């Protein structure tokens, strides 16, 4: 298919009549303006990430920055929140297909985060269809007819507040070029959604709300603040109209929570503990340290000291600045056809939410509509008002050592095998166009798959000896990959998934046998993604 040039951008993806609504000349002009103004800075900040990684590899650990001590000690708060962001006790997240959007908005949650990042396989069709779906959802005309059941899905009279998570700053939208180089995926996702929906959302009593993923420093928050200000000026909106919640899901960002809130103080809607990417970040940032090897993935829970410290620091930091602190997601989901496993999963979700509300969080995430009532019941028992920002947690003191303490725990063949199986199953699904997948009674997305493959690499790199005495070496891991690959060939029912199992196995080999740690699995995976 021939490339199309519009508004100074070269578009390599097909533009169906439906997508003409989204890729208008005016919308692309806006995206181009964002790209021209901010992409050089985005690339500079990514280079700084690499420099910082080199320093960590050399033994320079993250710390609370001396140069921003005045910000941490200052007496400032974020701007007041709009009314519909005051009570966020239950939030639901998920991908951007029509059925999921409708079910999530109807779920009874306070807020739905529509996810262009970890829960979405970034095929051209998924991304553009997702923007179309959100366009319709904002205007309350979205509907979906299930071709299998014949059921018609429409919005209830009362729905969750809508927020959108664009892709991370490290990703590029390779199907749109500016001067022969791919544009920023983050600015593309943000720009299209804001352009089409900001004024409509305001007219309906809400606003353009976002979640910002994978920030590694307050300088990256500053880029977003400047992009938000540019967007507001372009649409003649008051400064601070855009509100964004930052996911603290990297170990370096955990040391800059105050600074991140300060940069975004006029646009801030608080912080969220993105626990799965945070665990992945811990492995990634300290991959060169043999003392930083984590135990089995299922043993790294939120009651682990370094994660408990991170949760409590987020709450204390947010509440001091009058900002909400939103908890993360338990991966457990309802289990069909197994009552005992189902009840065990619900009990684990309840315990997770009880821990968060006791720590002081103002809300939490769930991955399935059936879990909304459980989370709401837990938070309703504690929250008297819309949140507990009044709890300043002045008795909490978190040090750098608390955040960096490596947990102990089991290292088992079953844990390693599960990582391999999850990585193959998830990546096969992602390569076939589905980015959020229930596997073995857990909801897996890119973040959890990142932990799985990163931990395999880490155990191989440092020749971990399992609890049973087995050494984790290349021949052993290769045997497990072959076994789990064969198991998935037998297990996979849908043809698109079956067709990608071998590709996923080869991708896993690329990731775990690489001499150097590959920063994000989505980078090599995107080269294997069959666009649609």
Tab-separated table of C-alpha atoms in Angstrom, residues 236-488:
chain	number	residue	atom	x	y	z
A	236	UNK	CA	-8.164	28.166	24.585
A	237	UNK	CA	-8.747	26.130	27.753
A	238	UNK	CA	-7.846	27.324	31.251
A	239	UNK	CA	-4.444	26.269	32.531
A	240	UNK	CA	-4.838	23.099	34.569
A	241	UNK	CA	-7.854	21.763	32.678
A	242	UNK	CA	-5.971	18.562	31.885
A	243	UNK	CA	-5.477	16.296	34.901
A	244	UNK	CA	-3.028	13.418	34.969
A	245	UNK	CA	-2.227	10.636	37.412
A	246	UNK	CA	1.361	9.460	37.222
A	247	UNK	CA	2.074	5.774	37.617
A	248	UNK	CA	5.046	5.310	39.908
A	249	UNK	CA	6.230	2.150	38.231
A	250	UNK	CA	9.976	2.650	38.018
A	251	UNK	CA	12.433	2.514	40.882
A	252	UNK	CA	13.990	5.842	39.889
A	253	UNK	CA	10.601	7.601	39.924
A	254	UNK	CA	10.030	6.310	43.472
A	255	UNK	CA	12.853	8.605	44.579
A	256	UNK	CA	11.270	11.611	42.794
A	257	UNK	CA	7.606	11.464	43.798
A	258	UNK	CA	7.600	14.964	45.283
A	259	UNK	CA	9.405	16.357	42.281
A	260	UNK	CA	6.998	14.681	39.832
A	261	UNK	CA	3.986	16.071	41.671
A	262	UNK	CA	5.640	19.496	41.767
A	263	UNK	CA	6.271	19.573	38.024
A	264	UNK	CA	2.656	18.627	37.334
A	265	UNK	CA	1.141	20.464	40.298
A	266	UNK	CA	-1.348	22.410	38.162
A	267	UNK	CA	-2.240	19.286	36.180
A	268	UNK	CA	-1.828	16.592	38.809
A	269	UNK	CA	-4.456	14.064	39.825
A	270	UNK	CA	-2.041	12.228	42.117
A	271	UNK	CA	0.076	9.114	41.897
A	272	UNK	CA	-0.620	5.427	41.408
A	273	UNK	CA	1.449	2.451	42.577
A	274	UNK	CA	1.928	0.540	39.327
A	275	UNK	CA	3.320	-2.466	41.142
A	276	UNK	CA	3.944	-4.870	38.257
A	277	UNK	CA	6.028	-2.492	36.168
A	278	UNK	CA	7.722	-1.418	39.404
A	279	UNK	CA	8.891	-4.983	40.067
A	280	UNK	CA	10.019	-5.238	36.447
A	281	UNK	CA	11.884	-1.938	36.828
A	282	UNK	CA	13.655	-3.257	39.932
A	283	UNK	CA	14.960	-6.238	37.960
A	284	UNK	CA	15.821	-4.124	34.935
A	285	UNK	CA	17.628	-1.322	36.733
A	286	UNK	CA	19.669	-3.699	38.883
A	287	UNK	CA	20.199	-6.429	36.309
A	288	UNK	CA	23.956	-5.961	36.619
A	289	UNK	CA	23.950	-6.659	40.371
A	290	UNK	CA	24.102	-10.313	41.507
A	291	UNK	CA	22.858	-9.220	44.940
A	292	UNK	CA	19.581	-7.934	43.442
A	293	UNK	CA	18.208	-11.268	42.229
A	294	UNK	CA	14.534	-11.580	43.149
A	295	UNK	CA	12.800	-14.796	44.231
A	296	UNK	CA	9.880	-16.471	42.455
A	297	UNK	CA	7.523	-13.928	40.916
A	298	UNK	CA	4.565	-15.068	43.039
A	299	UNK	CA	6.631	-14.509	46.203
A	300	UNK	CA	7.155	-10.808	45.442
A	301	UNK	CA	3.911	-9.541	46.957
A	302	UNK	CA	2.916	-6.152	48.312
A	303	UNK	CA	3.701	-7.190	51.878
A	304	UNK	CA	7.339	-7.615	50.809
A	305	UNK	CA	9.229	-4.858	52.688
A	306	UNK	CA	10.516	-2.936	49.650
A	307	UNK	CA	7.053	-2.856	48.064
A	308	UNK	CA	5.337	-2.003	51.345
A	309	UNK	CA	7.783	0.908	51.746
A	310	UNK	CA	7.027	2.113	48.216
A	311	UNK	CA	3.286	2.019	48.873
A	312	UNK	CA	3.558	3.932	52.142
A	313	UNK	CA	5.925	6.524	50.693
A	314	UNK	CA	3.502	7.174	47.830
A	315	UNK	CA	0.661	7.737	50.294
A	316	UNK	CA	2.664	10.039	52.552
A	317	UNK	CA	4.021	12.051	49.620
A	318	UNK	CA	0.618	12.443	47.976
A	319	UNK	CA	-1.298	13.350	51.100
A	320	UNK	CA	1.207	16.001	52.091
A	321	UNK	CA	0.494	17.619	48.705
A	322	UNK	CA	-3.326	17.130	48.891
A	323	UNK	CA	-3.094	14.571	46.104
A	324	UNK	CA	-4.797	11.169	45.897
A	325	UNK	CA	-2.666	8.032	46.141
A	326	UNK	CA	-4.205	5.180	44.156
A	327	UNK	CA	-3.245	1.585	44.845
A	328	UNK	CA	-2.321	-1.025	42.298
A	329	UNK	CA	-3.845	-4.166	40.916
A	330	UNK	CA	-3.984	-7.662	42.276
A	331	UNK	CA	-3.593	-9.995	39.302
A	332	UNK	CA	-6.188	-12.442	40.630
A	333	UNK	CA	-9.464	-12.684	38.722
A	334	UNK	CA	-12.670	-14.718	39.109
A	335	UNK	CA	-12.242	-18.398	38.272
A	336	UNK	CA	-14.950	-20.194	36.325
A	337	UNK	CA	-15.835	-23.818	37.018
A	338	UNK	CA	-13.683	-24.104	40.163
A	339	UNK	CA	-15.495	-22.801	43.268
A	340	UNK	CA	-12.554	-23.349	45.610
A	341	UNK	CA	-10.095	-21.547	43.332
A	342	UNK	CA	-12.661	-18.811	42.805
A	343	UNK	CA	-13.091	-18.195	46.522
A	344	UNK	CA	-9.337	-18.291	47.061
A	345	UNK	CA	-8.845	-15.669	44.341
A	346	UNK	CA	-11.499	-13.392	45.849
A	347	UNK	CA	-9.923	-13.759	49.294
A	348	UNK	CA	-6.540	-12.731	47.906
A	349	UNK	CA	-8.060	-9.687	46.193
A	350	UNK	CA	-9.825	-8.675	49.410
A	351	UNK	CA	-6.629	-9.024	51.459
A	352	UNK	CA	-4.727	-6.950	48.906
A	353	UNK	CA	-7.289	-4.132	49.042
A	354	UNK	CA	-7.396	-4.222	52.838
A	355	UNK	CA	-3.634	-3.749	52.928
A	356	UNK	CA	-3.881	-0.759	50.601
A	357	UNK	CA	-6.640	1.027	52.473
A	358	UNK	CA	-4.859	0.458	55.802
A	359	UNK	CA	-1.691	1.939	54.265
A	360	UNK	CA	-3.730	5.026	53.440
A	361	UNK	CA	-4.492	4.676	49.742
A	362	UNK	CA	-7.493	6.636	48.484
A	363	UNK	CA	-8.499	4.076	45.905
A	364	UNK	CA	-7.415	0.931	44.135
A	365	UNK	CA	-7.394	-0.861	40.801
A	366	UNK	CA	-9.250	-3.973	39.693
A	367	UNK	CA	-8.984	-5.847	36.395
A	368	UNK	CA	-12.481	-7.358	36.232
A	369	UNK	CA	-15.998	-5.934	36.813
A	370	UNK	CA	-16.814	-8.763	39.240
A	371	UNK	CA	-14.111	-7.460	41.586
A	372	UNK	CA	-15.540	-3.939	41.844
A	373	UNK	CA	-17.957	-4.809	44.709
A	374	UNK	CA	-15.179	-6.425	46.756
A	375	UNK	CA	-12.864	-3.440	46.426
A	376	UNK	CA	-15.708	-1.019	47.123
A	377	UNK	CA	-16.786	-2.876	50.239
A	378	UNK	CA	-13.225	-2.800	51.618
A	379	UNK	CA	-12.752	0.915	50.976
A	380	UNK	CA	-16.276	1.839	52.102
A	381	UNK	CA	-15.507	0.338	55.515
A	382	UNK	CA	-12.625	2.782	56.056
A	383	UNK	CA	-13.306	5.903	53.982
A	384	UNK	CA	-15.675	8.304	55.690
A	385	UNK	CA	-15.460	10.959	52.989
A	386	UNK	CA	-14.509	10.684	49.322
A	387	UNK	CA	-10.875	9.892	50.175
A	388	UNK	CA	-8.444	9.855	53.095
A	389	UNK	CA	-6.103	12.610	52.000
A	390	UNK	CA	-6.551	14.094	55.483
A	391	UNK	CA	-4.364	11.224	56.778
A	392	UNK	CA	-0.927	12.806	56.481
A	393	UNK	CA	1.029	9.724	57.684
A	394	UNK	CA	3.586	11.888	59.477
A	395	UNK	CA	4.739	8.900	61.498
A	396	UNK	CA	5.902	7.111	58.332
A	397	UNK	CA	9.602	7.431	57.522
A	398	UNK	CA	10.919	5.694	54.416
A	399	UNK	CA	14.621	5.625	53.617
A	400	UNK	CA	16.512	4.814	50.438
A	401	UNK	CA	17.533	1.555	52.105
A	402	UNK	CA	13.865	0.641	52.611
A	403	UNK	CA	13.136	1.118	48.906
A	404	UNK	CA	16.209	-0.809	47.775
A	405	UNK	CA	16.054	-3.770	50.152
A	406	UNK	CA	16.159	-6.973	48.103
A	407	UNK	CA	13.617	-9.528	49.383
A	408	UNK	CA	14.428	-13.133	50.079
A	409	UNK	CA	12.233	-16.041	49.124
A	410	UNK	CA	12.057	-19.297	47.179
A	411	UNK	CA	13.641	-19.863	43.794
A	412	UNK	CA	11.999	-22.908	42.281
A	413	UNK	CA	11.666	-24.786	39.031
A	414	UNK	CA	7.906	-24.291	39.153
A	415	UNK	CA	8.464	-20.534	39.417
A	416	UNK	CA	10.866	-20.567	36.473
A	417	UNK	CA	8.582	-22.805	34.432
A	418	UNK	CA	5.620	-20.536	35.148
A	419	UNK	CA	7.601	-17.518	33.966
A	420	UNK	CA	8.425	-19.316	30.729
A	421	UNK	CA	4.855	-20.451	30.183
A	422	UNK	CA	3.374	-17.027	30.932
A	423	UNK	CA	5.896	-15.293	28.689
A	424	UNK	CA	5.174	-17.619	25.750
A	425	UNK	CA	1.408	-17.553	26.224
A	426	UNK	CA	1.222	-13.804	26.662
A	427	UNK	CA	3.578	-12.923	23.827
A	428	UNK	CA	1.754	-15.265	21.451
A	429	UNK	CA	-1.453	-13.469	22.335
A	430	UNK	CA	0.181	-10.037	21.955
A	431	UNK	CA	1.588	-11.005	18.565
A	432	UNK	CA	-1.887	-12.096	17.468
A	433	UNK	CA	-3.345	-8.727	18.460
A	434	UNK	CA	-4.610	-9.264	22.036
A	435	UNK	CA	-2.795	-7.449	24.840
A	436	UNK	CA	-4.658	-8.434	28.005
A	437	UNK	CA	-4.998	-12.147	28.695
A	438	UNK	CA	-6.225	-14.372	31.557
A	439	UNK	CA	-3.612	-17.096	32.064
A	440	UNK	CA	-3.686	-19.692	34.845
A	441	UNK	CA	-6.350	-17.716	36.756
A	442	UNK	CA	-4.353	-14.469	36.677
A	443	UNK	CA	-4.748	-11.426	34.441
A	444	UNK	CA	-1.536	-10.930	32.510
A	445	UNK	CA	-0.538	-7.871	30.525
A	446	UNK	CA	2.713	-6.491	29.183
A	447	UNK	CA	3.898	-5.489	32.663
A	448	UNK	CA	3.528	-8.955	34.163
A	449	UNK	CA	5.047	-10.564	31.073
A	450	UNK	CA	8.000	-8.194	31.451
A	451	UNK	CA	8.592	-9.495	34.984
A	452	UNK	CA	8.456	-13.079	33.745
A	453	UNK	CA	10.984	-12.712	30.932
A	454	UNK	CA	13.238	-10.348	32.929
A	455	UNK	CA	13.433	-12.788	35.803
A	456	UNK	CA	14.417	-15.636	33.460
A	457	UNK	CA	17.223	-13.448	32.080
A	458	UNK	CA	18.313	-12.458	35.602
A	459	UNK	CA	18.432	-16.042	36.880
A	460	UNK	CA	20.406	-17.103	33.803
A	461	UNK	CA	22.779	-14.165	34.047
A	462	UNK	CA	23.707	-14.945	37.638
A	463	UNK	CA	23.566	-18.749	37.426
A	464	UNK	CA	20.945	-19.016	40.144
A	465	UNK	CA	20.828	-22.338	41.951
A	466	UNK	CA	17.248	-23.358	42.651
A	467	UNK	CA	16.069	-24.577	46.027
A	468	UNK	CA	16.312	-28.172	44.801
A	469	UNK	CA	19.952	-27.729	43.731
A	470	UNK	CA	19.288	-27.358	39.997
A	471	UNK	CA	21.508	-24.747	38.335
A	472	UNK	CA	19.757	-22.317	35.987
A	473	UNK	CA	21.858	-22.467	32.843
A	474	UNK	CA	21.150	-22.175	29.125
A	475	UNK	CA	20.565	-25.906	28.422
A	476	UNK	CA	18.128	-26.165	31.337
A	477	UNK	CA	16.174	-23.065	30.283
A	478	UNK	CA	16.144	-24.210	26.645
A	479	UNK	CA	14.648	-27.555	27.696
A	480	UNK	CA	11.917	-25.784	29.681
A	481	UNK	CA	11.180	-23.461	26.762
A	482	UNK	CA	10.769	-26.447	24.441
A	483	UNK	CA	8.481	-28.199	26.928
A	484	UNK	CA	6.320	-25.144	27.591
A	485	UNK	CA	6.200	-24.286	23.896
A	486	UNK	CA	4.869	-27.795	23.197
A	487	UNK	CA	2.369	-27.465	26.036
A	488	UNK	CA	1.061	-24.235	24.539
